[in-house]
Tab-separated table of C-alpha atoms and ligand atoms in Angstrom:
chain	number	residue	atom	x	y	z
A	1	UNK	CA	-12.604	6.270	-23.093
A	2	UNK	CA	-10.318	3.679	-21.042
A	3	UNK	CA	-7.865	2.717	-22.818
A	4	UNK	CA	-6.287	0.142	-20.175
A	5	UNK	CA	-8.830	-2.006	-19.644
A	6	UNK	CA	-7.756	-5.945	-19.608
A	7	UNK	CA	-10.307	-8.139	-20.082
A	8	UNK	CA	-8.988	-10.939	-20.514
A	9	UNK	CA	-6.927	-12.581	-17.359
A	10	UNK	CA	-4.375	-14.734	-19.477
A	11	UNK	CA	-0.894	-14.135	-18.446
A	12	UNK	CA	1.015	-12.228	-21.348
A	13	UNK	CA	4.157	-13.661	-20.067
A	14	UNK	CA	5.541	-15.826	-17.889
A	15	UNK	CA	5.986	-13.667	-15.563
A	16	UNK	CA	2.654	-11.997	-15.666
A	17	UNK	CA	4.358	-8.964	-17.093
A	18	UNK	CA	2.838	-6.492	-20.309
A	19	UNK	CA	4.005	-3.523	-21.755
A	20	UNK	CA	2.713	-0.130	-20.305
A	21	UNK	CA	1.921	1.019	-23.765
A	22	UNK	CA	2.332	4.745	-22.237
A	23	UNK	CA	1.572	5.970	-26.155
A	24	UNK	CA	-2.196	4.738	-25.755
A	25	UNK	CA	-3.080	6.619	-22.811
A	26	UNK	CA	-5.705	8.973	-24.146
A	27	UNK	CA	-5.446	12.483	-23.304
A	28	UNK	CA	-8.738	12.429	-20.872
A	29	UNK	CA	-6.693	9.497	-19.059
A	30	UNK	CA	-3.567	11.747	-18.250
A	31	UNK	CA	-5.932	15.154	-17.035
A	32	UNK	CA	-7.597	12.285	-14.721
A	33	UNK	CA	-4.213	11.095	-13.279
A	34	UNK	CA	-3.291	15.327	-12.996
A	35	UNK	CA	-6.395	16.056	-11.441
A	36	UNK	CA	-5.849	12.605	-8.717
A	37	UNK	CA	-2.122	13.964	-8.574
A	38	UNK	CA	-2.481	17.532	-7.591
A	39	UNK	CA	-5.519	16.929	-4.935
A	40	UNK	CA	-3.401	14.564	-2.961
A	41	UNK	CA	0.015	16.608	-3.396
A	42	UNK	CA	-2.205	19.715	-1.637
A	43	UNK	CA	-3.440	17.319	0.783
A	44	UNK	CA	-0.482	15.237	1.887
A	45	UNK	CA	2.104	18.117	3.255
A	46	UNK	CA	1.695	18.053	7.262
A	47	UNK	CA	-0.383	14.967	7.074
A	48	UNK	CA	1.862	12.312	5.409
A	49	UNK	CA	5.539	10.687	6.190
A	50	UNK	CA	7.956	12.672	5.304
A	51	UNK	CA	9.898	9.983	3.854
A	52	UNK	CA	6.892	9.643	1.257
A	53	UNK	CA	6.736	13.813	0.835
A	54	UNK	CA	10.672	13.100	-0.184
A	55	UNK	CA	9.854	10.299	-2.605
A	56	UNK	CA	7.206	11.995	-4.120
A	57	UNK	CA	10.001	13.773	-6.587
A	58	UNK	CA	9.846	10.557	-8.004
A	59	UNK	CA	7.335	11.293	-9.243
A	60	UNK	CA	7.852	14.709	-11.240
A	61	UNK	CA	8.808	13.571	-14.477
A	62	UNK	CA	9.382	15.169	-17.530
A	63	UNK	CA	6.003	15.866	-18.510
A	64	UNK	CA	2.451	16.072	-16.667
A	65	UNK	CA	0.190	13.000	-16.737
A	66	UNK	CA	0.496	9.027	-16.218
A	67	UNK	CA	4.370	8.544	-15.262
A	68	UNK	CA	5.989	6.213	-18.125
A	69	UNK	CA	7.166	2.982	-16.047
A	70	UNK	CA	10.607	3.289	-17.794
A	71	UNK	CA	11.489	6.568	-16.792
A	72	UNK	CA	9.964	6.218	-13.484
A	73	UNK	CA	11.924	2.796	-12.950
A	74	UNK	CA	15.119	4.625	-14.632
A	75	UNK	CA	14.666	7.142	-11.778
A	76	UNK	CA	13.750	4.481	-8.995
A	77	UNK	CA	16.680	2.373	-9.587
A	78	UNK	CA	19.649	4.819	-9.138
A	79	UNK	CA	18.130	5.510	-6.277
A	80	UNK	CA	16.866	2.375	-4.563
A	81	UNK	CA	17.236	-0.210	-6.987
A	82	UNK	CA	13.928	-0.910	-7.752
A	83	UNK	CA	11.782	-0.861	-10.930
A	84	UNK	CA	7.546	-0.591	-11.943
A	85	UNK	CA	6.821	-3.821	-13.944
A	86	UNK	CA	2.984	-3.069	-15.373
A	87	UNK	CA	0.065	-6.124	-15.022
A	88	UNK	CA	-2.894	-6.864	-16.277
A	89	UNK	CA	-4.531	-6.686	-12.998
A	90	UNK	CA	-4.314	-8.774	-10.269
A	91	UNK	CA	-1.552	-11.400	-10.104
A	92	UNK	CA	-1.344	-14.486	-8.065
A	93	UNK	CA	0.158	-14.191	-5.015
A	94	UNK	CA	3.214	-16.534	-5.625
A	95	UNK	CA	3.928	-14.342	-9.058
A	96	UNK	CA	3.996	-10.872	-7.138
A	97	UNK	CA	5.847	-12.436	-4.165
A	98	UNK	CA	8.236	-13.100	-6.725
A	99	UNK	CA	8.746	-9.699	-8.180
A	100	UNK	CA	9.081	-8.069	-4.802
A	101	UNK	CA	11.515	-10.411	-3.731
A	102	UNK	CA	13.992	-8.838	-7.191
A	103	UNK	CA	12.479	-5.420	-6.013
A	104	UNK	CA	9.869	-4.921	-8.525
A	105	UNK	CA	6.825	-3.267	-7.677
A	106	UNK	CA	4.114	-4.741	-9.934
A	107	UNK	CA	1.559	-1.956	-10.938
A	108	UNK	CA	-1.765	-1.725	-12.487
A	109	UNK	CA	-1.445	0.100	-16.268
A	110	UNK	CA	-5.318	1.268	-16.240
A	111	UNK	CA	-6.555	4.329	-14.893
A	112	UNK	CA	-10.068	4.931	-13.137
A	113	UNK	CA	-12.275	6.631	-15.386
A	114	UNK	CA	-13.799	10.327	-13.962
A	115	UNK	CA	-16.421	9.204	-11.861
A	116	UNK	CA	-14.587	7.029	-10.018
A	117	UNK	CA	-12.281	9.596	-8.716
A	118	UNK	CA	-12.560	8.560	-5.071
A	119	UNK	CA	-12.820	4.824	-4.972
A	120	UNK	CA	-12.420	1.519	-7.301
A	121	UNK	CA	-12.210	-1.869	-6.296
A	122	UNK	CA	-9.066	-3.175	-8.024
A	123	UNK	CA	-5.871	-0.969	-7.853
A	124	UNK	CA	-5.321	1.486	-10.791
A	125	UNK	CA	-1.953	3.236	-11.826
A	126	UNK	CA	-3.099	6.104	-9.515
A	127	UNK	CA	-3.280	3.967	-6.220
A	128	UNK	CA	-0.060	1.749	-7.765
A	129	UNK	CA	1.886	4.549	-8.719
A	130	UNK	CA	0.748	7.391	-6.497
A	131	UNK	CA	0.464	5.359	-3.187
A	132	UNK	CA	3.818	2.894	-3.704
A	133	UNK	CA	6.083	4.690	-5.680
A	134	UNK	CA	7.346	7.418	-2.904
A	135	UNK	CA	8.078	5.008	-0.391
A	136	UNK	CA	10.344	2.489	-2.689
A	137	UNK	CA	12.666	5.525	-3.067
A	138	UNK	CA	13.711	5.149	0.518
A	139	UNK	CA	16.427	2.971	1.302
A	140	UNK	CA	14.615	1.268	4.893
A	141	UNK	CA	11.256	0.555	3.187
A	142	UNK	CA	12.908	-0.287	-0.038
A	143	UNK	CA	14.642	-2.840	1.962
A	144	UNK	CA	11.446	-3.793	3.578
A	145	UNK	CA	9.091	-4.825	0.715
A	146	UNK	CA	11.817	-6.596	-1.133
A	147	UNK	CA	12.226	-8.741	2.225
A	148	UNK	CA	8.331	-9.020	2.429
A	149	UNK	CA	8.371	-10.517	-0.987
A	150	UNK	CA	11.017	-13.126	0.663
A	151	UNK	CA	8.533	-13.585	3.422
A	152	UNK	CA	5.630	-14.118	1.163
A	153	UNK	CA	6.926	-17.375	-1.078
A	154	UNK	CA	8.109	-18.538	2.653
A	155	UNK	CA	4.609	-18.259	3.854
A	156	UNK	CA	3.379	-20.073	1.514
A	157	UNK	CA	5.003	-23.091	2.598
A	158	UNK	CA	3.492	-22.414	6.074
A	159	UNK	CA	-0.343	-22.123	4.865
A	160	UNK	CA	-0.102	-18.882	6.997
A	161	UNK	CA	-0.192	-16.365	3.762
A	162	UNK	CA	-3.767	-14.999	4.850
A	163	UNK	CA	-1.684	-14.010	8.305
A	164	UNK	CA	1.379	-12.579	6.635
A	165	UNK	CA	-1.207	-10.370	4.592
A	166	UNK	CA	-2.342	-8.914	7.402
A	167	UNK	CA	1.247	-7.517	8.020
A	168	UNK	CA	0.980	-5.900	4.206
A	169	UNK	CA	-2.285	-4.811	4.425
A	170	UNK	CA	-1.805	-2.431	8.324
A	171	UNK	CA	1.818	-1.250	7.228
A	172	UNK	CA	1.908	-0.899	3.198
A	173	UNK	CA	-1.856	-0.215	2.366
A	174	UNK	CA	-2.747	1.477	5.353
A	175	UNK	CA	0.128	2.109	7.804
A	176	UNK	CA	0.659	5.121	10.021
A	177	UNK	CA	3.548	6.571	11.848
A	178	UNK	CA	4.617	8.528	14.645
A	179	UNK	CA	6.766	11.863	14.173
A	180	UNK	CA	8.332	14.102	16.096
A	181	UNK	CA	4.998	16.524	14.774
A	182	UNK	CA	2.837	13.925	15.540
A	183	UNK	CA	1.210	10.637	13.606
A	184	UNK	CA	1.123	11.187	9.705
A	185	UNK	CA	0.847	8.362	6.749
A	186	UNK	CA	2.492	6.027	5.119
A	187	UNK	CA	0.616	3.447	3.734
A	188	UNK	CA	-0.282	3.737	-0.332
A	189	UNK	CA	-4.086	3.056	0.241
A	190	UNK	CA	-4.498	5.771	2.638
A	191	UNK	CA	-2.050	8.382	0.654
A	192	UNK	CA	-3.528	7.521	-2.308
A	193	UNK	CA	-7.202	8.195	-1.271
A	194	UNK	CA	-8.147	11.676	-0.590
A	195	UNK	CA	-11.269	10.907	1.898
A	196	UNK	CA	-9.493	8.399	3.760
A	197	UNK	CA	-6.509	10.394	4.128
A	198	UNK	CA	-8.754	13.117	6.693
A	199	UNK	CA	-10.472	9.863	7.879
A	200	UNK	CA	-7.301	7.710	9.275
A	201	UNK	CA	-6.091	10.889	11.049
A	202	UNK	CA	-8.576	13.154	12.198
A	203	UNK	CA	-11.732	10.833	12.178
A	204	UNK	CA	-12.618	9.911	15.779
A	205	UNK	CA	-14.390	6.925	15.164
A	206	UNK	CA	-11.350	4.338	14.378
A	207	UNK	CA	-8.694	2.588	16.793
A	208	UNK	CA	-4.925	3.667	16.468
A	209	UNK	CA	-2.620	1.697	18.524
A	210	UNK	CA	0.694	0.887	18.379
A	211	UNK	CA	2.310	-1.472	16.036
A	212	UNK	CA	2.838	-5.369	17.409
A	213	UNK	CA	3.776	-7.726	14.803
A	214	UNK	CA	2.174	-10.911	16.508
A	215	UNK	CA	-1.205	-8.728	17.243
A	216	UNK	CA	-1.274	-7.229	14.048
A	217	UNK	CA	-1.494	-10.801	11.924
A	218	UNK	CA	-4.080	-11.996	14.408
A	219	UNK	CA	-6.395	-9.035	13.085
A	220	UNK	CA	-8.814	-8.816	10.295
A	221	UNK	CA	-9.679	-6.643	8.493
A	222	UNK	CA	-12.345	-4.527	6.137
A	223	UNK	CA	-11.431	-4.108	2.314
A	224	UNK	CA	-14.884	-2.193	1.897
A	225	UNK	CA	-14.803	0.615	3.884
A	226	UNK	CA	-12.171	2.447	5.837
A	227	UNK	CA	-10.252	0.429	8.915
A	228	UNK	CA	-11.133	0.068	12.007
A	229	UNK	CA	-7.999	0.174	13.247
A	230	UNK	CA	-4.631	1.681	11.948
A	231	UNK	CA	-1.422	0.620	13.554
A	232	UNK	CA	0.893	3.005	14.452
A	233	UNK	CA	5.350	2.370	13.561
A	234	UNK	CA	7.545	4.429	15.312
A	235	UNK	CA	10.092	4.367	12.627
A	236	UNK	CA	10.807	2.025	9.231
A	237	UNK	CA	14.104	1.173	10.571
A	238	UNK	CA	11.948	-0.731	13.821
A	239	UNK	CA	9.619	-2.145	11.332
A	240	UNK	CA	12.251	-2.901	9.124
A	241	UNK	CA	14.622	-4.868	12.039
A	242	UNK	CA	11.606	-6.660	13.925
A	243	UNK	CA	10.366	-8.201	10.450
A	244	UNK	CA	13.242	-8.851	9.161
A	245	UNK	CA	15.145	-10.246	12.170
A	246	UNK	CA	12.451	-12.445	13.887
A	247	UNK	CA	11.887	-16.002	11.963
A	248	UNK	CA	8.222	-15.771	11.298
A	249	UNK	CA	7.766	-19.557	10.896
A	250	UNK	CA	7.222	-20.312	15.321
A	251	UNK	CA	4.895	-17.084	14.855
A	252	UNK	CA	2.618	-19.075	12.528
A	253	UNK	CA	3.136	-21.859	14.350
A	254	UNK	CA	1.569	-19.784	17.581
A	255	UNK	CA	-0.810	-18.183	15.685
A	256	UNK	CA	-2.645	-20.856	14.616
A	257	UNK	CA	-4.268	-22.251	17.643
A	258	UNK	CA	-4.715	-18.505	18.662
A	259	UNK	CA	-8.466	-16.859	17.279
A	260	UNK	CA	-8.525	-14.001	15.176
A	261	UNK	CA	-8.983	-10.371	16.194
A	262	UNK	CA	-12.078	-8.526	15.176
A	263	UNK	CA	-11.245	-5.561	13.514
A	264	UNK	CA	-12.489	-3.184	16.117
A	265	UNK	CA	-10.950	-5.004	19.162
A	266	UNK	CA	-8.919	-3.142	21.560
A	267	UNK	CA	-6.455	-5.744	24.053
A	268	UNK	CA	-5.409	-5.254	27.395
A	269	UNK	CA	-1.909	-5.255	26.149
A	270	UNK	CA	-2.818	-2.892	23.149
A	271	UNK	CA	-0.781	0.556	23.225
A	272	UNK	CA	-3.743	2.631	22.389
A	273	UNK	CA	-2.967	5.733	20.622
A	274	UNK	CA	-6.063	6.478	20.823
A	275	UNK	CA	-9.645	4.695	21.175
A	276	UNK	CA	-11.841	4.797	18.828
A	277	UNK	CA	-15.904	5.643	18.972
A	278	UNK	CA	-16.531	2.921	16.006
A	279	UNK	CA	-19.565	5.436	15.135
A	280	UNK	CA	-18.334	6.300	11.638
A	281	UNK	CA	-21.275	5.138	9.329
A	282	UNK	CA	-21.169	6.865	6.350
A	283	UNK	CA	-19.302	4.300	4.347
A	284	UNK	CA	-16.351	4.800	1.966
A	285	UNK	CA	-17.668	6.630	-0.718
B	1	LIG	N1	11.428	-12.654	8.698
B	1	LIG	C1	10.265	-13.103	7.991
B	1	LIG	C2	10.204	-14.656	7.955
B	1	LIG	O1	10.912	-15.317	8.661
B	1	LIG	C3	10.217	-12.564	6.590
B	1	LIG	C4	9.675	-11.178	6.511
B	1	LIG	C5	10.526	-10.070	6.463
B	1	LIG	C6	8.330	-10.960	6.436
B	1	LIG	C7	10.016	-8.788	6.368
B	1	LIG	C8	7.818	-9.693	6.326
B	1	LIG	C9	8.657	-8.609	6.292
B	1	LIG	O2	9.396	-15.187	7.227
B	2	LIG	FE1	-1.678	-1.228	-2.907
């Protein structure tokens, strides 16, 4: 039985907020989050950041199951200052700009029911949780989604949100990173996704290439199978500095009289990590 299922799409408050209600997760709920929990945590060693490996102690709370926001934020915030607000579901965009921008990470309360183990349209606390969480215990990428949030309202203003998204989707969801051991992941819809986590870094059908800020909010992208492309950081700190320290608003300005990238397009002036074969056709399951 789901317990966390919102119909209805009314904000509770203001601020789009509702109470976890941790006490209501049914017992079925919390052996799906374990079962989600210890896949990945196999998985991920050798294969993700290990600035996310680090943050996953975060995670370990005092009991097995769906982490209670409160301890989880109690945790977060002496170490990054950053809390887990729970949602209904989707928010608008100004209203979770808004939250990142006071470093609050906005998280789906429901959790996918058993035969959805490997994918679900809308977030759930697994991909929310799971995926996020590590990363907003380090200081750098702390420091970068709070300053994202900024970025976001200020987009708005521009009519160039649907390019700034772009930015989120290749670094948060689906980011990867070069290491001294060679490219692992960082981004929360990769880590949190067990298929897609072989796929983005052994699969030889997508593009890597390195990460350009201007290239990478010309690009579109898929939201129904895995990417394309993943774009490759060479640290948080540059991703970090180049958002934070270039004014984004002659960018927009550029970008819109330039076209938009096909997903699969490799540039001239790409740093290709490696080229893809595009042959991948088995869909995301
Ligand atoms: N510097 C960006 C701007 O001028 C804001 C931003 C910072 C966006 C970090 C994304 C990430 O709008
Ligand atoms: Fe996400």
């Amino acid at each position: 039985m789901m317990a966390h299922v919102d119909t209805s799409q009314a904000p509770a408050s203001a601020d789009w907020t509702v109470p976890q209600d941790w006490a209501a997760y049914t017992p079925d709920e919390h052996r799906v989050w374990d079962l989600l929990f210890q896949r990945q945590v196999e998985l991920l060693p050798g294969r993700a950041a290990p600035e996310f490996l680090a943050g996953l102690d975060m995670l370990r709370l005092d009991q097995p199951g769906i982490p209670d926001f409160a301890q989880l934020s109690e945790r977060l915030m002496a170490a990054t200052g950053w809390q887990v607000v729970a949602v209904p579901g989707l928010v608008p965009d100004s209203v979770f700009f808004e939250h990142l921008a006071n470093r609050r990470f906005v998280s789906g309360r429901f959790i996918r029911s058993r035969d959805q183990l490997d994918y679900l349209q809308e977030p759930d606390v697994f991909h929310d949780v799971f995926g996020h969480v590590p990363l907003l215990a380090d200081p750098v990428f702390a420091d970068y989604m709070q300053a994202y949030g900024k970025g976001g309202l200020r987009s708005m203003h521009y009519g160039a949100l649907h390019k700034l998204g772009r930015l989120y989707w290749y670094t948060v969801e689906f980011g990867l990173i070069h290491t001294a051991a060679g490219l692992r992941i960082y981004g929360a819809g990769i880590a949190s996704s067990s298929s897609e986590s072989l796929f983005a870094l052994n699969d030889p059908s997508p593009n890597r290439i390195g990460f350009d800020l201007k290239r990478v909010m010309r690009t579109d992208y898929r939201i129904d199978d895995y990417q394309q492309t993943y774009f490759v950081i060479d640290s948080f700190d540059q991703l970090l500095r180049q958002t934070l320290e270039t004014d984004f608003a002659p960018l927009y300005a550029q970008l819109a009289d330039q076209a938009d990238l096909p997903a699969d397009a490799i540039l001239a002036t790409d740093q290709v990590v490696s080229r893809g074969t595009q042959a991948h056709s088995r869909g995301k399951p």
